[in-house]
XYZ file of C-alpha atoms in Angstrom:
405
model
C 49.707 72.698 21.310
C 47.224 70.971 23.288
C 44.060 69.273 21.628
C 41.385 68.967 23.849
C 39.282 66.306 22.939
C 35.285 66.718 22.454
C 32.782 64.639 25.390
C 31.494 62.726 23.423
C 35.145 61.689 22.271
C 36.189 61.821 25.790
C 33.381 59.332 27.129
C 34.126 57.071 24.614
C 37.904 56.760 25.337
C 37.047 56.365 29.209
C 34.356 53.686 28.345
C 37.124 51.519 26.233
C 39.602 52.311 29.066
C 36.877 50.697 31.692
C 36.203 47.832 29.167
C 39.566 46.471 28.884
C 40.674 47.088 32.296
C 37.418 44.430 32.844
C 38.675 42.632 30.456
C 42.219 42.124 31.830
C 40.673 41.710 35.099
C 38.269 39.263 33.857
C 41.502 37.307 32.495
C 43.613 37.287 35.044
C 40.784 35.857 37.292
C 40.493 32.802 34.885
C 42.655 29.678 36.809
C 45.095 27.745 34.781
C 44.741 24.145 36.202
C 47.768 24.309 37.532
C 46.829 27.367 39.586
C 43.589 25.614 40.201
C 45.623 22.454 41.517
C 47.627 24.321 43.941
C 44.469 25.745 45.212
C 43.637 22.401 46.098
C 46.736 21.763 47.781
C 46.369 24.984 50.050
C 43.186 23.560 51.114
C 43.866 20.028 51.830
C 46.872 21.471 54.102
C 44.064 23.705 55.668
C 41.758 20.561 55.756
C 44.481 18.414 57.468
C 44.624 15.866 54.759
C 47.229 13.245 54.138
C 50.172 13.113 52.301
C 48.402 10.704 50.160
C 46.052 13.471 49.092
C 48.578 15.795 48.479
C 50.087 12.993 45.319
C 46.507 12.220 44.125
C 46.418 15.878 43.590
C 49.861 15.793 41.694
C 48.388 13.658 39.579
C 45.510 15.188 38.382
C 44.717 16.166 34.937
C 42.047 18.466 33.025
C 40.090 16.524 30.744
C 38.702 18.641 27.979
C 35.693 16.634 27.011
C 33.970 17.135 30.050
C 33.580 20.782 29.887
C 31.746 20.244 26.254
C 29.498 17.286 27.817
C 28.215 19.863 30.957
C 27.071 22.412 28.789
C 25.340 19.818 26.674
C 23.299 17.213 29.403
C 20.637 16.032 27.801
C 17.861 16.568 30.731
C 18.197 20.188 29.177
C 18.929 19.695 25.255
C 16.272 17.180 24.650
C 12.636 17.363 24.573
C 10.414 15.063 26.703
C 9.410 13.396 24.011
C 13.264 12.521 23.275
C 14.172 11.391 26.678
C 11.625 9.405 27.481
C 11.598 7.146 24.381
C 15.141 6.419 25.212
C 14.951 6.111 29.108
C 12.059 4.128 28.912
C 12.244 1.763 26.447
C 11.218 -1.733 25.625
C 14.548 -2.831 26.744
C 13.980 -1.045 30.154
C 10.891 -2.274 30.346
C 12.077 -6.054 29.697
C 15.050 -6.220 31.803
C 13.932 -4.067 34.703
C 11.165 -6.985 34.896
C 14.367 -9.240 35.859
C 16.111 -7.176 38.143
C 12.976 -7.660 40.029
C 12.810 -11.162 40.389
C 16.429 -11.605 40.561
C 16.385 -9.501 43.082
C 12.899 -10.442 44.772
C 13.920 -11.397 48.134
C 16.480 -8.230 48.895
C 13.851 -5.540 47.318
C 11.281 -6.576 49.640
C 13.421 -6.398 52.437
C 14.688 -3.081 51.777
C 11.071 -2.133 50.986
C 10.393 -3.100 54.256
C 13.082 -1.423 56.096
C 13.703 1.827 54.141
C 10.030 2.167 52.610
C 11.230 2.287 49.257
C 8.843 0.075 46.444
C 10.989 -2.459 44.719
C 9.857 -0.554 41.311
C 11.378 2.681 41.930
C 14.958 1.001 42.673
C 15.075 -0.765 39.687
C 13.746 2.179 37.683
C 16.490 4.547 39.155
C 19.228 1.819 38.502
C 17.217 1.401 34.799
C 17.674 5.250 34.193
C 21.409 5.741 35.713
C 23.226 2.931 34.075
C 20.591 0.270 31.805
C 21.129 -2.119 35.048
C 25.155 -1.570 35.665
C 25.763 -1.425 31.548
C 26.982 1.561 31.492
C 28.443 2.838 34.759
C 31.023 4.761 32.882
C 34.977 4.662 32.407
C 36.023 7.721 32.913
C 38.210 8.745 35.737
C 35.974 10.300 38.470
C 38.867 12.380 39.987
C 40.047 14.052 36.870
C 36.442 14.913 35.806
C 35.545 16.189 38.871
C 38.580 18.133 38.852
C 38.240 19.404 35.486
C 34.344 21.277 36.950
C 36.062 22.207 40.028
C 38.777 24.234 37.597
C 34.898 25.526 35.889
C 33.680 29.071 37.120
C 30.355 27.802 36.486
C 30.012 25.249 39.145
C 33.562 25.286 40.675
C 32.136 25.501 44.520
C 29.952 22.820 44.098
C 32.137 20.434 41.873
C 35.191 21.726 44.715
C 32.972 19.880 47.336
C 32.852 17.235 45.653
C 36.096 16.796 45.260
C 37.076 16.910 48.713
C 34.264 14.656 49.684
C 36.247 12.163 47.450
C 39.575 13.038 49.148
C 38.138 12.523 52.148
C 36.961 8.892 51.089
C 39.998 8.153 49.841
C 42.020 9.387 52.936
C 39.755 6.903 55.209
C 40.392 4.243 53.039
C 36.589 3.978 51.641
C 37.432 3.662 48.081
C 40.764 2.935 46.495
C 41.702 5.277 43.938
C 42.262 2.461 41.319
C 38.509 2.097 41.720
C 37.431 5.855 40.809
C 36.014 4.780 37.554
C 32.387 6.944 36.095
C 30.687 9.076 34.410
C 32.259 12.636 32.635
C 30.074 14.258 35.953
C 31.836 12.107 39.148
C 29.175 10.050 39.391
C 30.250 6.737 40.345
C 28.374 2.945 40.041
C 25.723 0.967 39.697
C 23.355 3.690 40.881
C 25.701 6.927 39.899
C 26.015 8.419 43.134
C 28.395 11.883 43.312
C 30.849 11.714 46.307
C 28.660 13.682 48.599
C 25.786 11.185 48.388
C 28.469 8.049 48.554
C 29.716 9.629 52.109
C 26.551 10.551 53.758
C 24.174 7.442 52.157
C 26.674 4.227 50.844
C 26.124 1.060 52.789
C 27.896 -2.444 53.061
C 24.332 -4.375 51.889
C 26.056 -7.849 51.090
C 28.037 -7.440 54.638
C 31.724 -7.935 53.425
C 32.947 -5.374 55.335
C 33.321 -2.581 52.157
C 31.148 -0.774 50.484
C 31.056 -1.345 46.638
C 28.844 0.414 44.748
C 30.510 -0.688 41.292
C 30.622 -4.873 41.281
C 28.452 -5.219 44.404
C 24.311 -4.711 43.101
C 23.552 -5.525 46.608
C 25.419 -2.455 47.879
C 24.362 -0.293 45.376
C 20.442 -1.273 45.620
C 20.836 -1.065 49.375
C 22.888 2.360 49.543
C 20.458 3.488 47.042
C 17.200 3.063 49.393
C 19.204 4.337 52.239
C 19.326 7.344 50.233
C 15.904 7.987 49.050
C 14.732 7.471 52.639
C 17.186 10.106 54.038
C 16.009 12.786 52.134
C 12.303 12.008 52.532
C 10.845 9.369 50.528
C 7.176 8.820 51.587
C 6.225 4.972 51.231
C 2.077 5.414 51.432
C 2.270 8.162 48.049
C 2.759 7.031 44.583
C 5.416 9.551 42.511
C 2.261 11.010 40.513
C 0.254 10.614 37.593
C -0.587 11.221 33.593
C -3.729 13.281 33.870
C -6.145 14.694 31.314
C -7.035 18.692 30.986
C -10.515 19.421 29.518
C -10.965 21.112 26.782
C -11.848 24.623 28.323
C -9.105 24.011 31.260
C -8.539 27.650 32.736
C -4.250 27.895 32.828
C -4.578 31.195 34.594
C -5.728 29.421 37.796
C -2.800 27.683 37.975
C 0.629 28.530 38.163
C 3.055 25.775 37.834
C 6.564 24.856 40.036
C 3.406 25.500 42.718
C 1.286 22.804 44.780
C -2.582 23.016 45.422
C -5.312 20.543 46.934
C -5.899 17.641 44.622
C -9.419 18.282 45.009
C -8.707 21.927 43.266
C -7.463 19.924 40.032
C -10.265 17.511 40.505
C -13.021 20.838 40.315
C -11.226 22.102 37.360
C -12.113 19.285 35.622
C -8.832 16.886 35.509
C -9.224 13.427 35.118
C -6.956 10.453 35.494
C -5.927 9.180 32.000
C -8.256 6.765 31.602
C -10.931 9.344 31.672
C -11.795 8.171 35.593
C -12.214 10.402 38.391
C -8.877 11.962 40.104
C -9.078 9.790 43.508
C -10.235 11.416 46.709
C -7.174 12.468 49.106
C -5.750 14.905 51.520
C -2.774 15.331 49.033
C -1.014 18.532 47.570
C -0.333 18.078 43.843
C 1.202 20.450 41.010
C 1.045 20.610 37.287
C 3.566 19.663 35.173
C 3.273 19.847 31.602
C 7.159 19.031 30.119
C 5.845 19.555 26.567
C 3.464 22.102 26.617
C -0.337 22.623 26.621
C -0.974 19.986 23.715
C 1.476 17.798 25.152
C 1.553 15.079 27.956
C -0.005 16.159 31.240
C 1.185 15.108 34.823
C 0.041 15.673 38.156
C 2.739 15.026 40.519
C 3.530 14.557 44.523
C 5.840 14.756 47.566
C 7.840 11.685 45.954
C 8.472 13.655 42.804
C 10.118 16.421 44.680
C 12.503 13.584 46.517
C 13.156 12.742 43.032
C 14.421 15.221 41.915
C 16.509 16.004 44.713
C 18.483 13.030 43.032
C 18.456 14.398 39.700
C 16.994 18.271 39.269
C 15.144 17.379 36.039
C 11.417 17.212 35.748
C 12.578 14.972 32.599
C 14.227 12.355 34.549
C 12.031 12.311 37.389
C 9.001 12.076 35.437
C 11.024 9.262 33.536
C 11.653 7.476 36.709
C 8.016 7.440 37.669
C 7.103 6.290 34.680
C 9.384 3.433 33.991
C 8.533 2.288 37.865
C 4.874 2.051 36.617
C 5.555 0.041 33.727
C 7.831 -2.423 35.801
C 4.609 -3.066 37.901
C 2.175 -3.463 34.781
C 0.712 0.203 34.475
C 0.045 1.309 31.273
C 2.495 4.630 31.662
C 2.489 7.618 29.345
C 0.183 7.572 26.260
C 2.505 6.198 23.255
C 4.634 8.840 21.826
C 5.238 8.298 17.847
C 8.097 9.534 16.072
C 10.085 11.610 19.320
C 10.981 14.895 17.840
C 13.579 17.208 19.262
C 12.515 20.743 20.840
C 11.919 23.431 18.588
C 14.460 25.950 19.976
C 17.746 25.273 20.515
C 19.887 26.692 23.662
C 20.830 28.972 22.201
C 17.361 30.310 21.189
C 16.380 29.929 24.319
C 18.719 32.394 26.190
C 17.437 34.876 23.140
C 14.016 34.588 24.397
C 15.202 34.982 28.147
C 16.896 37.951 27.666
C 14.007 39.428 25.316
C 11.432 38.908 28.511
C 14.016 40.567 30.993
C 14.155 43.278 28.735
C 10.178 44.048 28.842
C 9.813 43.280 32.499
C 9.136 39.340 32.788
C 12.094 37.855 34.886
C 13.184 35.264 33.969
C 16.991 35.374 35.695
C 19.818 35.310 34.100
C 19.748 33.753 30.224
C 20.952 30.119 30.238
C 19.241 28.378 27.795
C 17.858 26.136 30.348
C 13.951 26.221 30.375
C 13.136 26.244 34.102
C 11.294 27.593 36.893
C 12.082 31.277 36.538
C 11.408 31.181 32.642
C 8.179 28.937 33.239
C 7.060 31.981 35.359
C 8.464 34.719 33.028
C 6.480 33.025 30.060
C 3.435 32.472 31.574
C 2.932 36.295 32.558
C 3.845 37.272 29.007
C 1.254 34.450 27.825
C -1.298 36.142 30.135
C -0.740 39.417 29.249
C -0.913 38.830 25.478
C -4.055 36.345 25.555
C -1.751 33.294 24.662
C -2.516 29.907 26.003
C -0.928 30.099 29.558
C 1.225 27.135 29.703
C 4.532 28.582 30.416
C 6.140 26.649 27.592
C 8.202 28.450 25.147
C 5.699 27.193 22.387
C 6.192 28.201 18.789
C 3.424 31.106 19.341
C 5.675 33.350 22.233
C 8.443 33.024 19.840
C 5.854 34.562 17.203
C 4.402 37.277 19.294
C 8.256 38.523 20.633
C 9.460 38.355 16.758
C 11.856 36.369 17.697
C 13.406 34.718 14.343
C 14.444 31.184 16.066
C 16.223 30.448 12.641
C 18.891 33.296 13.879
């Protein structure tokens, strides 16, 4: 006797079918690392690569540690408040002051040829490794690997990869060198193998390039850089700024440049409660801890910046560390650094709530950035909230969102 089955019965069945059969699918497009390793053999034969590459590659290994540490950088998992009192300390502050005498003669001559301020050198080398303290030890190949084996970055962290190979191949770096941080970055000034091939230079003239024991390379390669993609020497990075009281948020929206002279009309001042100074310069808002937070207005450099690292956190960091090298006062004092209020995983909750009622905000990743800046600023505007696109306590309130969940 046949049974026939009722639709509702029938759609269900054919709805658990089409979920497994993702499922499986989804599985079997996951890469072992040994699959993943052979992948990279197939293309270093396509690439015309040594033999030499082809036993590096043997020798490869997934290092489990690193996966934990990308989903956990702290440019995203700690507030501004947080970063800043570690990244610009006292101890930054101190011994940044003798990188620039030590190196007094070499800064000014790269200043001169590459238009890169002494200041902003040392405050990059400050941020990436504390001065060459902490340039990692970590092999660079197997945690560059262990991404490229990632779906979530594996094109980019691939790249890299070969980038390396390729410096290897030439003879560039020596494998036994390949020492770094859990990312691939690599020296005194952390560079990633794309920006070691396209921007490294032999500064001291030895006929290598050494961006681990040799400062001068390192400092030099690191101007070279900065230069390349578009430092401007006449423009400071930006500024700490003051909002009045009645500033109007809706006529601004931030990730977006206007006139200095706009900011200047709305009432802005410079910290010090002067006027903002009169120039032809475009200038947006960044405010990294909300509307009762710090506020900066920032410029062309900023955006070079962060082409180094894509973190308003660290580039704001490196601007102002580079001030307080030179004597500025920096960032009003921030007392007792507490962490952000929502955690990642919070975060993606409130993403995914604002997709749901219209506000895009992309795809939920925990990561507060330009999209969700956007997505909670309409949502502010729309429900008479202070328009600061910060995921401040009050959004979470008026979305009954229960953060403790």
């Amino acid at each position: 006797m046949q049974h026939k089955l009722s639709p509702k019965l029938s759609k269900w069945l054919i709805g658990l079918s089409t979920t497994l059969i993702l499922a499986q699918a989804s599985a079997s497009s996951i890469e072992t690392f040994e699959q993943c390793q052979q992948r990279f053999s197939n293309l270093a034969d396509n690439k015309g690569l040594s033999p030499k590459i082809q036993q590096v590659i043997k020798t490869l290994a997934p290092v489990e540690r690193v996966i934990s540490l990308d989903k956990n950088q702290p440019e995203f998992a700690q507030s501004f408040a947080q970063y800043v009192d570690k990244r610009v300390s006292q101890y930054h502050i101190k011994h940044g002051r003798i990188m620039l005498k030590k190196h007094e003669n070499l800064l000014s001559s790269l200043q001169e040829k590459y238009g890169v301020a002494p200041q902003y050198l040392v405050s990059f080398w400050g941020l990436e490794t504390v001065f060459g303290r902490h340039k990692g030890k970590m092999s660079v190949l197997n945690s560059i690997a262990t991404l490229a084996c990632d779906k979530r970055r594996k094109r980019y962290f691939t790249s890299e990869l070969f980038d390396l190979f390729h410096l290897i191949d030439q003879d560039t770096v020596k494998v036994e060198q390949l020492s770094g941080s859990w990312a691939g970055a690599m020296g005194h000034m952390q560079f990633m193998p794309s920006a070691f091939k396209k921007y490294a230079i032999d500064g001291d003239g030895d006929g290598k390039i050494d961006v681990w024991q040799s400062e001068v390379d390192a400092l030099t390669s690191a101007a070279n850089y900065l230069n390349k993609i578009g430092w401007e020497p006449s423009i400071r990075w930006g500024r700490e700024v003051r909002l009045p009281e009645n500033f109007d948020f809706s006529a601004f929206e931030f990730d977006t440049r206007y006139a200095l002279k706009k900011f200047a009309n709305a009432g802005v001042k410079q910290i010090n409660g002067k006027m903002l100074p009169v120039a032809d310069i475009q200038a947006e808002l960044v405010l990294p801890n909300g509307y009762q937070g710090n506020a900066f207005l920032v410029y062309r450099n900023f955006d070079v910046i962060m082409k180094w690292n894509l973190s308003k956190n660290y580039a704001l960091s490196v601007g102002i560390l580079a001030d307080k090298l030179v004597g500025s006062q920096g960032v009003q004092p921030i007392k007792d650094p507490k962490p952000l209020h929502f955690s990642r995983h919070q975060m993606e909750q409130l993403q995914a709530t604002l997709n749901e009622m219209g506000f895009e905000s992309g795809k939920p990743d925990g990561i507060w950035g330009p999209n969700s800046r956007k997505a909670i600023r309409a949502f502010q505007l729309k429900h008479s909230l202070v328009a600061d696109g910060f995921p401040n306590p009050e959004v979470f309130s008026q979305l009954q969102l229960n953060k403790d969940s």
